[in-house]
Short mmCIF file of C-alpha atoms in Angstrom, two decimals:
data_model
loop_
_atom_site.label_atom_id
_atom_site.label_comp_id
_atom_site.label_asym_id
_atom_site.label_seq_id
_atom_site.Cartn_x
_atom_site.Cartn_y
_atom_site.Cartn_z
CA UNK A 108 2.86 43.84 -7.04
CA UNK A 109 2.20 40.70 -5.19
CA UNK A 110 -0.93 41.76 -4.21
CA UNK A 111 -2.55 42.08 -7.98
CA UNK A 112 -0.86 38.72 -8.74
CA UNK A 113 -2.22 37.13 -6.31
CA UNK A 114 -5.82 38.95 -7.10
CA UNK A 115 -5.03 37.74 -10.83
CA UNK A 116 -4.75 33.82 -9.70
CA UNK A 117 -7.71 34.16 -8.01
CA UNK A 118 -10.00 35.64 -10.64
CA UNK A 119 -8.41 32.87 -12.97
CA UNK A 120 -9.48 30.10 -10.42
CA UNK A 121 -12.50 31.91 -10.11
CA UNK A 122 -12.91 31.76 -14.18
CA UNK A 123 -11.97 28.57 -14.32
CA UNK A 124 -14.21 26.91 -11.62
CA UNK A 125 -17.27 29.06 -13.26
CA UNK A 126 -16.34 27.46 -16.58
CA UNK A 127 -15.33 24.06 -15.96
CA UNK A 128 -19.25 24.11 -14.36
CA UNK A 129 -20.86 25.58 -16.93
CA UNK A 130 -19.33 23.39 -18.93
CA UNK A 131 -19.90 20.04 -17.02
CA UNK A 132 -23.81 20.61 -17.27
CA UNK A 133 -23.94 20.80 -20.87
CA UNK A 134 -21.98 17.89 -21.85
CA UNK A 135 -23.98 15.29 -24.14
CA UNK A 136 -25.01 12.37 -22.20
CA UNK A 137 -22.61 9.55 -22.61
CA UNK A 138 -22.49 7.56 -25.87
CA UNK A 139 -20.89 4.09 -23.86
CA UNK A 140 -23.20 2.84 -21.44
CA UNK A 141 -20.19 1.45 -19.28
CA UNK A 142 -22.44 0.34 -16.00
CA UNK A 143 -24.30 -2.35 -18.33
CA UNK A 144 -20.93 -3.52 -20.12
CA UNK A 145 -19.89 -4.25 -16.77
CA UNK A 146 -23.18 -6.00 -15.68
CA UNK A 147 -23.17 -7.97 -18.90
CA UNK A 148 -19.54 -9.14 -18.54
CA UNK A 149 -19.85 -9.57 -14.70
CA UNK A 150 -20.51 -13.52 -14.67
CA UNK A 151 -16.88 -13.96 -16.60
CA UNK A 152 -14.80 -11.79 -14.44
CA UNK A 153 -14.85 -14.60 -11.69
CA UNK A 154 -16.03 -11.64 -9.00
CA UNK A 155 -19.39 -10.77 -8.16
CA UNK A 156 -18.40 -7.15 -7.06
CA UNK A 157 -18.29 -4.87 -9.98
CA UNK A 158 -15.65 -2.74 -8.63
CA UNK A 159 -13.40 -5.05 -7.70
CA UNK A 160 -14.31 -6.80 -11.51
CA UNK A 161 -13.20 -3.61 -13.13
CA UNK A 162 -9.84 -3.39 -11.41
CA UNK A 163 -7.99 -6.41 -11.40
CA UNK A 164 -10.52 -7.96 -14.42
CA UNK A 165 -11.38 -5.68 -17.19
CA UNK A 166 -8.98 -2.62 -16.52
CA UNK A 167 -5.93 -5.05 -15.15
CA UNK A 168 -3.63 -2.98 -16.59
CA UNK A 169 -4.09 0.23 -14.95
CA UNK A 170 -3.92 -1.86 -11.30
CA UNK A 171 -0.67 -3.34 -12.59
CA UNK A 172 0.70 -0.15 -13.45
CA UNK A 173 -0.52 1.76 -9.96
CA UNK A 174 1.68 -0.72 -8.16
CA UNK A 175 4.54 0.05 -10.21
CA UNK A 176 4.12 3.87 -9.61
CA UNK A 177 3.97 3.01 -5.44
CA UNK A 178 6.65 1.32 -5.74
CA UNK A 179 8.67 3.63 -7.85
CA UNK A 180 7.33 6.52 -5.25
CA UNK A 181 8.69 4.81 -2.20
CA UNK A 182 12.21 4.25 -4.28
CA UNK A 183 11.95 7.79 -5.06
CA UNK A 184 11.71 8.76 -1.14
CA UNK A 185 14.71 6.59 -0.04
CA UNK A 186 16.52 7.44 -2.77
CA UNK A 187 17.75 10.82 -1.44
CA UNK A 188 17.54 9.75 2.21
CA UNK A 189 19.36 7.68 4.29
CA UNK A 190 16.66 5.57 6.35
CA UNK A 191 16.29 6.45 10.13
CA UNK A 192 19.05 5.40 12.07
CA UNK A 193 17.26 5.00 15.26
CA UNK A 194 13.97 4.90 17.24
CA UNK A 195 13.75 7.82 18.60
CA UNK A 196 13.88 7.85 22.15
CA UNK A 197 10.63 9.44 23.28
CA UNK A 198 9.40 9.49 26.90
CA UNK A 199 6.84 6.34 27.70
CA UNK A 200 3.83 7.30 26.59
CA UNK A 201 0.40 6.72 28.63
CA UNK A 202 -0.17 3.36 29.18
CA UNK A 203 -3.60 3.48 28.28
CA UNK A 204 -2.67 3.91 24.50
CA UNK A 205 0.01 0.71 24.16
CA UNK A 206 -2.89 -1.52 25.77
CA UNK A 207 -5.45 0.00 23.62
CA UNK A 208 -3.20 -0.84 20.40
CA UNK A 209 -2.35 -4.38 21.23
CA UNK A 210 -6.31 -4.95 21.65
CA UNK A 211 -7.03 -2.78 18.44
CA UNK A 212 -4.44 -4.12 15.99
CA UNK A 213 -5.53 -8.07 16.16
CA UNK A 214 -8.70 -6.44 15.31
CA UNK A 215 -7.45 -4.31 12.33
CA UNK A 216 -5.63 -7.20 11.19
CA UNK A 217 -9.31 -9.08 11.43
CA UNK A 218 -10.66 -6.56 9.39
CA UNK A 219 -7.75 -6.64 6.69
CA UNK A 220 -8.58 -10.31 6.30
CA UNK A 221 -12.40 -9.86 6.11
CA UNK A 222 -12.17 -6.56 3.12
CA UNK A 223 -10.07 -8.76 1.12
CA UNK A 224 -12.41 -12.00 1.29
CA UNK A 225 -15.34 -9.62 0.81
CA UNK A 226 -14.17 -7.80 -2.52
CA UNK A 227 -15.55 -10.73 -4.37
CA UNK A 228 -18.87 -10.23 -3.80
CA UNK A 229 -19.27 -6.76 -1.78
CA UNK A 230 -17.82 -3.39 -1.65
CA UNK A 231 -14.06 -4.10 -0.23
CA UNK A 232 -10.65 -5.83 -1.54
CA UNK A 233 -6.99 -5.48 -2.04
CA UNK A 234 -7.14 -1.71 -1.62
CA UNK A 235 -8.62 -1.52 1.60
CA UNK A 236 -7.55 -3.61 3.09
CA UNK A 237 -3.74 -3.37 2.53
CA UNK A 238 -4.84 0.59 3.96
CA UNK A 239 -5.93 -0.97 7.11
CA UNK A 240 -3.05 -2.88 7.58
CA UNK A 241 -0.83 0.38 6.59
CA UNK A 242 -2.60 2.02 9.54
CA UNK A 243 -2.21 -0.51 11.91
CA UNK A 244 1.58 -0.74 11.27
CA UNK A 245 1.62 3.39 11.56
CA UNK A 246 -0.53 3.10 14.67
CA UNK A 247 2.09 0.27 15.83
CA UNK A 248 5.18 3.15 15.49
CA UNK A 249 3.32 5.94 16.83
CA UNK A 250 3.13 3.50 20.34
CA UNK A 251 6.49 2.68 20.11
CA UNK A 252 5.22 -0.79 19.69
CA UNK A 253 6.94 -0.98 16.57
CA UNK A 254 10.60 0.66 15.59
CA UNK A 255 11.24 2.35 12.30
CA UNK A 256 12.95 0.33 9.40
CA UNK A 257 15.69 1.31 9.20
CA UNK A 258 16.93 -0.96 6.13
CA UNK A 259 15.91 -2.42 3.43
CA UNK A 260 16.28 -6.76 4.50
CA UNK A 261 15.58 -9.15 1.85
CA UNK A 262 12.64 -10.05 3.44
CA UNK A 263 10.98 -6.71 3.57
CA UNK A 264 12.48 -6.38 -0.13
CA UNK A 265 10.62 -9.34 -1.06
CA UNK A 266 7.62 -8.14 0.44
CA UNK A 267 7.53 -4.86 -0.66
CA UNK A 268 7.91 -5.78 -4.61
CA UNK A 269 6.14 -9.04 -4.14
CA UNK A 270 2.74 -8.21 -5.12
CA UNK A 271 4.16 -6.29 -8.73
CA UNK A 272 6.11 -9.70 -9.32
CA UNK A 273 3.10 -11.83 -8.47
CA UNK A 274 1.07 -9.55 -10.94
CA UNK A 275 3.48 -9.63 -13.73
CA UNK A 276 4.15 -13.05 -13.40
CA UNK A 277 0.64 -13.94 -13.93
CA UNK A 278 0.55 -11.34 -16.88
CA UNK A 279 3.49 -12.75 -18.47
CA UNK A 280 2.05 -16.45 -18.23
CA UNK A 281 -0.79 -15.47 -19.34
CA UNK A 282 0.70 -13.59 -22.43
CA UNK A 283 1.62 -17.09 -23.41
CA UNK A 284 -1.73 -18.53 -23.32
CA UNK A 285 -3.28 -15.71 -25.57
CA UNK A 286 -3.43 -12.34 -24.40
CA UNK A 287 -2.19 -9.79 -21.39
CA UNK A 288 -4.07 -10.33 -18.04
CA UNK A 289 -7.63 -12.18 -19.75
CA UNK A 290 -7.93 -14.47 -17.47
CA UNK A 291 -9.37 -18.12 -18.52
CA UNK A 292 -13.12 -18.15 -17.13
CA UNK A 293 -13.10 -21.20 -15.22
CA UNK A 294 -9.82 -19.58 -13.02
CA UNK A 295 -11.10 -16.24 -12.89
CA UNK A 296 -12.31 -16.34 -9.68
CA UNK A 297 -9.07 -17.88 -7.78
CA UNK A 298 -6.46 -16.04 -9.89
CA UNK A 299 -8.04 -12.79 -8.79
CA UNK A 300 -7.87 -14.07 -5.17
CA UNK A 301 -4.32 -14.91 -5.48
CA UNK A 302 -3.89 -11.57 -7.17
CA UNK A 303 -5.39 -9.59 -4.90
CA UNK A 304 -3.75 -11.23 -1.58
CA UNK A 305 -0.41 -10.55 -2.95
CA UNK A 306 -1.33 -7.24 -3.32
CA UNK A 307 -2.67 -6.85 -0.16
CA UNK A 308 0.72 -7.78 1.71
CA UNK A 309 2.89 -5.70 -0.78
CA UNK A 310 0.56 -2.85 -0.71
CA UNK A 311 0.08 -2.72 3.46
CA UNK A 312 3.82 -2.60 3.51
CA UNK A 313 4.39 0.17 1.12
CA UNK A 314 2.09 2.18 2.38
CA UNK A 315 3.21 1.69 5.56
CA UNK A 316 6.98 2.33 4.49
CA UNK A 317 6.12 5.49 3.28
CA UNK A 318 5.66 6.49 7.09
CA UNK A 319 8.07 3.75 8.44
CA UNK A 320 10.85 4.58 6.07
CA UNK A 321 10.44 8.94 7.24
CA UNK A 322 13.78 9.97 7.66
CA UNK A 323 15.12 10.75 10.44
CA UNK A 324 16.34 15.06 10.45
CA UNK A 325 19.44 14.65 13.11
CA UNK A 326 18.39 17.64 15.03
CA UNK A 327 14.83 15.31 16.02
CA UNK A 328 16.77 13.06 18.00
CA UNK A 329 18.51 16.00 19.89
CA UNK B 47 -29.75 18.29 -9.71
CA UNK B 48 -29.32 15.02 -8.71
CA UNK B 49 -26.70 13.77 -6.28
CA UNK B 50 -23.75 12.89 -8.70
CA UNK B 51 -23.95 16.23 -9.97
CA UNK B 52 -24.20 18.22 -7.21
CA UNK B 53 -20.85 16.72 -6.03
CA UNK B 54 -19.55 16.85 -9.47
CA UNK B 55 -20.19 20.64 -9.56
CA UNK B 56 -18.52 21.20 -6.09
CA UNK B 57 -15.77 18.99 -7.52
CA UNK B 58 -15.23 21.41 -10.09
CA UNK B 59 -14.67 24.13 -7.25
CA UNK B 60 -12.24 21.89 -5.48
CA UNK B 61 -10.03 21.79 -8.41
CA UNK B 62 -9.76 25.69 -9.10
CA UNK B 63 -9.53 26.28 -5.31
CA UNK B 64 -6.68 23.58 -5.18
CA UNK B 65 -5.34 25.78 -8.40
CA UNK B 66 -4.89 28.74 -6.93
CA UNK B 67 -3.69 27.23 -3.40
CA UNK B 68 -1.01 25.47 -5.26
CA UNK B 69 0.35 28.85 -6.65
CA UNK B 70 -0.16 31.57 -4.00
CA UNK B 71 1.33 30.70 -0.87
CA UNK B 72 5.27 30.30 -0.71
CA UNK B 73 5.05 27.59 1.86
CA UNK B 74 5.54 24.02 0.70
CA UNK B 75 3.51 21.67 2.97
CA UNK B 76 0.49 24.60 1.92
CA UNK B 77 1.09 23.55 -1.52
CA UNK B 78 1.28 19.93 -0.82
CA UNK B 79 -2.10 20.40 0.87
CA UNK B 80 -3.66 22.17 -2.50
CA UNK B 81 -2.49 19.90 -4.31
CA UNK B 82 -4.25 16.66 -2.43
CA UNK B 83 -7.83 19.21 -2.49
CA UNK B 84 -7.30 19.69 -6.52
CA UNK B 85 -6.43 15.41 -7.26
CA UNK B 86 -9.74 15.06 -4.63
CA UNK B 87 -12.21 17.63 -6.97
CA UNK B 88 -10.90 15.69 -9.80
CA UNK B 89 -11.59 12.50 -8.22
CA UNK B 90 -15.41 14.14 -7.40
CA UNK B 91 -15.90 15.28 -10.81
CA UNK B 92 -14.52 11.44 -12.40
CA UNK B 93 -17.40 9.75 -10.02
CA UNK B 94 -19.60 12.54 -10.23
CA UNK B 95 -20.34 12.73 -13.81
CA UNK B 96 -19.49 9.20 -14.13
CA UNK B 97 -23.66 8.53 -12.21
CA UNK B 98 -25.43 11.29 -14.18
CA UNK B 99 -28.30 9.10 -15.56
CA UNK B 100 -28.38 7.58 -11.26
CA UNK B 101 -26.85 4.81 -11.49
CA UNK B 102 -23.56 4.92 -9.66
CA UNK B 103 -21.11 3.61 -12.74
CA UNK B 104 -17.78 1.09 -11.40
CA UNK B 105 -15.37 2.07 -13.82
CA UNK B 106 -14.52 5.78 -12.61
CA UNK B 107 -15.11 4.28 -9.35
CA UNK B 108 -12.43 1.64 -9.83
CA UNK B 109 -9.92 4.17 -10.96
CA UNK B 110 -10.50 6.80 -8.54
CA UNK B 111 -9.91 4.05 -5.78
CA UNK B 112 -6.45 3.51 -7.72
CA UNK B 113 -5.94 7.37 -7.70
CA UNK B 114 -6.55 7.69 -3.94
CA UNK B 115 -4.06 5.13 -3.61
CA UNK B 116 -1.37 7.08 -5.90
CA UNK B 117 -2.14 10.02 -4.38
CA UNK B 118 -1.39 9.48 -0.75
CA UNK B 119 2.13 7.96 -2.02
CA UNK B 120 2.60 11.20 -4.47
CA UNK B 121 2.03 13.21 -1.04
CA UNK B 122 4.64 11.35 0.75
CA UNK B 123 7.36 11.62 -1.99
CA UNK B 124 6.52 15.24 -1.93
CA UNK B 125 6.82 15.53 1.94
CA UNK B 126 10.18 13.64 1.59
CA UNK B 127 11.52 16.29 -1.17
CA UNK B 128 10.16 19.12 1.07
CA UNK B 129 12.27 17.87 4.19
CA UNK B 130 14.99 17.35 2.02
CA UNK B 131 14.96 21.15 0.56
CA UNK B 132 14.38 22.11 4.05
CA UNK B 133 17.58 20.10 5.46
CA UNK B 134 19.89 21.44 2.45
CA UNK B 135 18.28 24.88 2.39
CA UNK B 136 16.84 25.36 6.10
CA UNK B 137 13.70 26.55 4.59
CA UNK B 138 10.33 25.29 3.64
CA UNK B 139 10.11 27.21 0.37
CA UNK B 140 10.99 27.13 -2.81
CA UNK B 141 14.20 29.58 -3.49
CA UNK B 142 13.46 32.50 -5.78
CA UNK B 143 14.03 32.73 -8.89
CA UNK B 144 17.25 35.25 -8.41
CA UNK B 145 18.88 32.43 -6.23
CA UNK B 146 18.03 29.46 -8.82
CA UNK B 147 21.30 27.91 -10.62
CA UNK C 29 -34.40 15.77 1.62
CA UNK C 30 -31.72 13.72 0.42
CA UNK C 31 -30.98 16.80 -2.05
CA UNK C 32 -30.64 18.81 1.19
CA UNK C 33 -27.64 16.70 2.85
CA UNK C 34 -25.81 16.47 -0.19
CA UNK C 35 -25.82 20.52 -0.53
CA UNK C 36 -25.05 20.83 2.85
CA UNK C 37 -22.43 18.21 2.10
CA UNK C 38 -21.13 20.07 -0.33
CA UNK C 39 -20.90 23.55 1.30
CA UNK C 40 -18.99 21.91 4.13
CA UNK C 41 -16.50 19.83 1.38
CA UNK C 42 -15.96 23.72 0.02
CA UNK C 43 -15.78 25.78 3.52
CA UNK C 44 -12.97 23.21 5.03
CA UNK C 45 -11.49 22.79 1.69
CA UNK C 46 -11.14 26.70 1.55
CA UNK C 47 -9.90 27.03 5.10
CA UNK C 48 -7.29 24.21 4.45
CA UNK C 49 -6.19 26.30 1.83
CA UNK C 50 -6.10 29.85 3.47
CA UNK C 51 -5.12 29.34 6.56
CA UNK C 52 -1.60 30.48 6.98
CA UNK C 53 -0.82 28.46 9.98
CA UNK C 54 0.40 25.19 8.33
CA UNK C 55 -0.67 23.16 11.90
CA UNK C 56 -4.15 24.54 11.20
CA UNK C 57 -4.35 23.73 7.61
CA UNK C 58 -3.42 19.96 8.03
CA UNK C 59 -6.22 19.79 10.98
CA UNK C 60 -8.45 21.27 8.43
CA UNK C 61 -7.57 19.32 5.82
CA UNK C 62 -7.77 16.20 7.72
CA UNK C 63 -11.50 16.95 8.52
CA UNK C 64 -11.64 17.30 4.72
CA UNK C 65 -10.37 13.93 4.37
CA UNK C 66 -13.37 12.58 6.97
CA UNK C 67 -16.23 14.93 4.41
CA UNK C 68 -14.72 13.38 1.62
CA UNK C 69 -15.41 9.42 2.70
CA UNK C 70 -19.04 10.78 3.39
CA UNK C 71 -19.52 12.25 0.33
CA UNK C 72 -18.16 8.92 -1.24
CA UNK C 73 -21.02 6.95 0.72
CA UNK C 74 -23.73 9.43 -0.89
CA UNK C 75 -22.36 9.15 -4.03
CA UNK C 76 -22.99 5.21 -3.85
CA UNK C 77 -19.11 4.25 -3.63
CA UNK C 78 -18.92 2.26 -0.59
CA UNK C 79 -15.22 0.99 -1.83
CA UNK C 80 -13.95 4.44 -1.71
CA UNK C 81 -15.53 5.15 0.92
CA UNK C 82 -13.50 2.90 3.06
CA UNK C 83 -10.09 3.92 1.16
CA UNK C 84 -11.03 7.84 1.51
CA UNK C 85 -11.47 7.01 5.70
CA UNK C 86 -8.68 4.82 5.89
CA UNK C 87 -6.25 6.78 3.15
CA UNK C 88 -7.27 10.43 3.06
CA UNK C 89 -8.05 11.10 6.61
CA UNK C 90 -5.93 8.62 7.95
CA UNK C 91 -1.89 7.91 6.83
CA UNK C 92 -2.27 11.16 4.56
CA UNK C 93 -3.23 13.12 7.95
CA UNK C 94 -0.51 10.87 9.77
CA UNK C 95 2.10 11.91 7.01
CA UNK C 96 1.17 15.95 7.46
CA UNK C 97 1.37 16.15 10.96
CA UNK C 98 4.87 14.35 10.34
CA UNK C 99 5.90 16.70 7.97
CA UNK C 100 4.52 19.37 10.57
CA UNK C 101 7.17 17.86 13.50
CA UNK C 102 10.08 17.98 11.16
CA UNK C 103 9.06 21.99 9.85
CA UNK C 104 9.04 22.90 13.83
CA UNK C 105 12.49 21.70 14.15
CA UNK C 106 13.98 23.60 11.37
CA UNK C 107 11.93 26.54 11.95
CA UNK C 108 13.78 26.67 15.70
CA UNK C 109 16.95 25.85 14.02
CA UNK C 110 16.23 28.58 10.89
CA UNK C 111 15.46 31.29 13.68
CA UNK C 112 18.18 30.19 16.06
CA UNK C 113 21.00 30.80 12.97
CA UNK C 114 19.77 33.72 11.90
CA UNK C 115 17.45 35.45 14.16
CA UNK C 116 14.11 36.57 13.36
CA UNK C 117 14.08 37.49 9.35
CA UNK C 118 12.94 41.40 8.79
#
């Protein structure tokens, strides 16, 4: 019986990969030409990089609402777990790695700073760089350079929803000039900076949180 | 067959192989690990098609970049419920259906 | 020869994708899938999108790899805890 299910979901997938290729070479050719929009627009989004135009310029929103929905994930993990108490105690790693880390993470940090000065005019920003940052902190843990958090402080609190609030308040004050996230032309350029540097904190330490923040199963520390 | 397609194509693939990983085996962090391969063929197809014509197009790009973000957070909240069954339950899969409430 | 890399590309995206998913050893999978994750950020660069590029290699490969093997640690322990309650199930 569970053999000619699973046979069944695999024809399906089969079916449905066959299809969904079939399918994809015989669509029409796209009515928008959304590469020259962008281009057009490009000298008013106060970037020079059209990816980074598109998501905190043109398509605001749907950056506004991703942070929301990592924030609400990480909630959503502590809510049915109690943080970890402790570091584990492990035994001292080599001490090759610990020295290699505390050369490395200056230099991740570096590169943090450099993606989010560089998604203005070349392929980088908040994104990336906030996931450097996230692996530098999880790189920090896994040397036992840097404990777990094990609660939630007001500072880490602040940081953690900081970049949403910086967002919204900018949304919000904008919604009193005229409309939601347009961004005046001549300010463009620096709101987008600010923007994007809040993000970058809030984001690093949400992403890192969701491996900082693992909870600890009692029998690990056994 | 230029570039964008061929990856949109194997995108495609990536999906229904994520589909039917999600749904056959039992074991939870399996799933989980479908379930990243199907959001990354969707991701392929979004960029994929998005550069038919050749020229590589910024929107999809800008919101798959998003999506990568979501997803990694999407696989930790789903780790998190997995230990969580695992520490109520002392197993990694779901119940069956006889033993559901 | 471009064309050539991609489809090669591509068949390696689909071979560790498919070994990720049928493997049954879950510590096998995650390796596999994290080598996914690396494919991925390549196929990102020949598809022209140098910012997800760096996400996917940062991201995919990295913290969701880092997050897996995690999840991997904690399975072991209940696995030797699961077996040590109730013996071997039939």
């Amino acid at each position: 019986m569970k053999r000619i299910a699973g046979a069944a979901v695999m024809l399906s997938a089969g079916i449905l990969a066959m299809a969904l290729v079939v399918s994809m070479f015989e669509l029409p050719p796209p009515a928008v030409r959304l590469p020259q929009m962008v281009q057009e627009k490009l000298p008013q989004s106060g970037v020079e990089h059209p990816v980074t135009a598109v998501l905190l310029n043109f398509r605001g929103y749907d950056t506004l609402l991703e942070v929301a929905v990592l924030l609400l994930a990480l909630l959503g993990m502590l809510a049915g777990e109690r943080p970890r108490p402790a570091a584990p105690d492990r035994a001292p790693t080599d001490p090759v790695l610990p020295g290699l880390t505390r050369f490395l993470v200056p230099l991740m940090g570096l590169t943090a700073v450099y993606l989010l000065w560089a998604g203005a005019h070349r392929p980088g920003g908040a994104f990336q760089a906030a996931a450097v940052l996230a692996a530098a902190a999880v790189l920090l843990h896994l040397t036992d350079l840097l404990p777990a958090w094990t609660s939630l402080r007001l500072r880490l609190r602040t940081g953690l929803a900081g970049g949403l609030l910086v967002f919204i308040t900018v949304a919000a004050w904008l919604l009193g000039e005229g409309r939601l996230l347009q961004y005046p032309v001549a300010h463009a350029g620096s709101l987008i900076l600010f923007i994007e540097v809040a993000l970058t904190i809030s984001l690093g330490l949400i992403l890192a949180g969701l491996f900082l923040f693992l909870p600890d199963d009692d029998e690990r520390r056994r | 067959m230029t570039t964008g397609m061929i990856f949109a194509g194997s995108g495609a693939i990536l999906f229904a192989m994520g589909v039917a990983g999600v749904l056959l085996p039992t074991h939870l962090l399996r799933k989980i690990l479908a379930f990243n391969i199907m959001g990354s063929g969707a991701f392929l197809v979004l960029v994929g098609l998005g550069q038919r014509s050749g020229e590589p197009d910024p929107v999809p790009q800008a919101m798959v970049l998003t999506g990568i973000v979501v997803a990694v957070a999407a696989t930790a909240l789903a780790l998190a419920l997995a230990r969580r069954l695992q520490r109520l339950t002392g197993r990694m899969e779901l119940p069956p259906e006889a033993e559901r409430d | 020869m471009g064309i050539l890399f991609d489809l090669l590309l591509a068949f390696a995206l689909l071979w560790s994708a498919w070994r990720a998913i049928a493997l049954t050893d879950p510590a096998s999978a995650v390796v596999q899938f994290i080598v996914f994750g690396l494919l991925m950020a390549l196929a990102w660069a020949r598809l022209r999108a140098p910012d997800i590029a760096l996400a996917e290699a940062a991201i995919g490969a990295g913290l969701t790899g880092a997050l897996l093997l995690d999840g991997l640690g904690t399975l072991r322990t209940g696995q030797r805890q699961r077996d040590e309650q109730h013996g071997s199930r039939p």
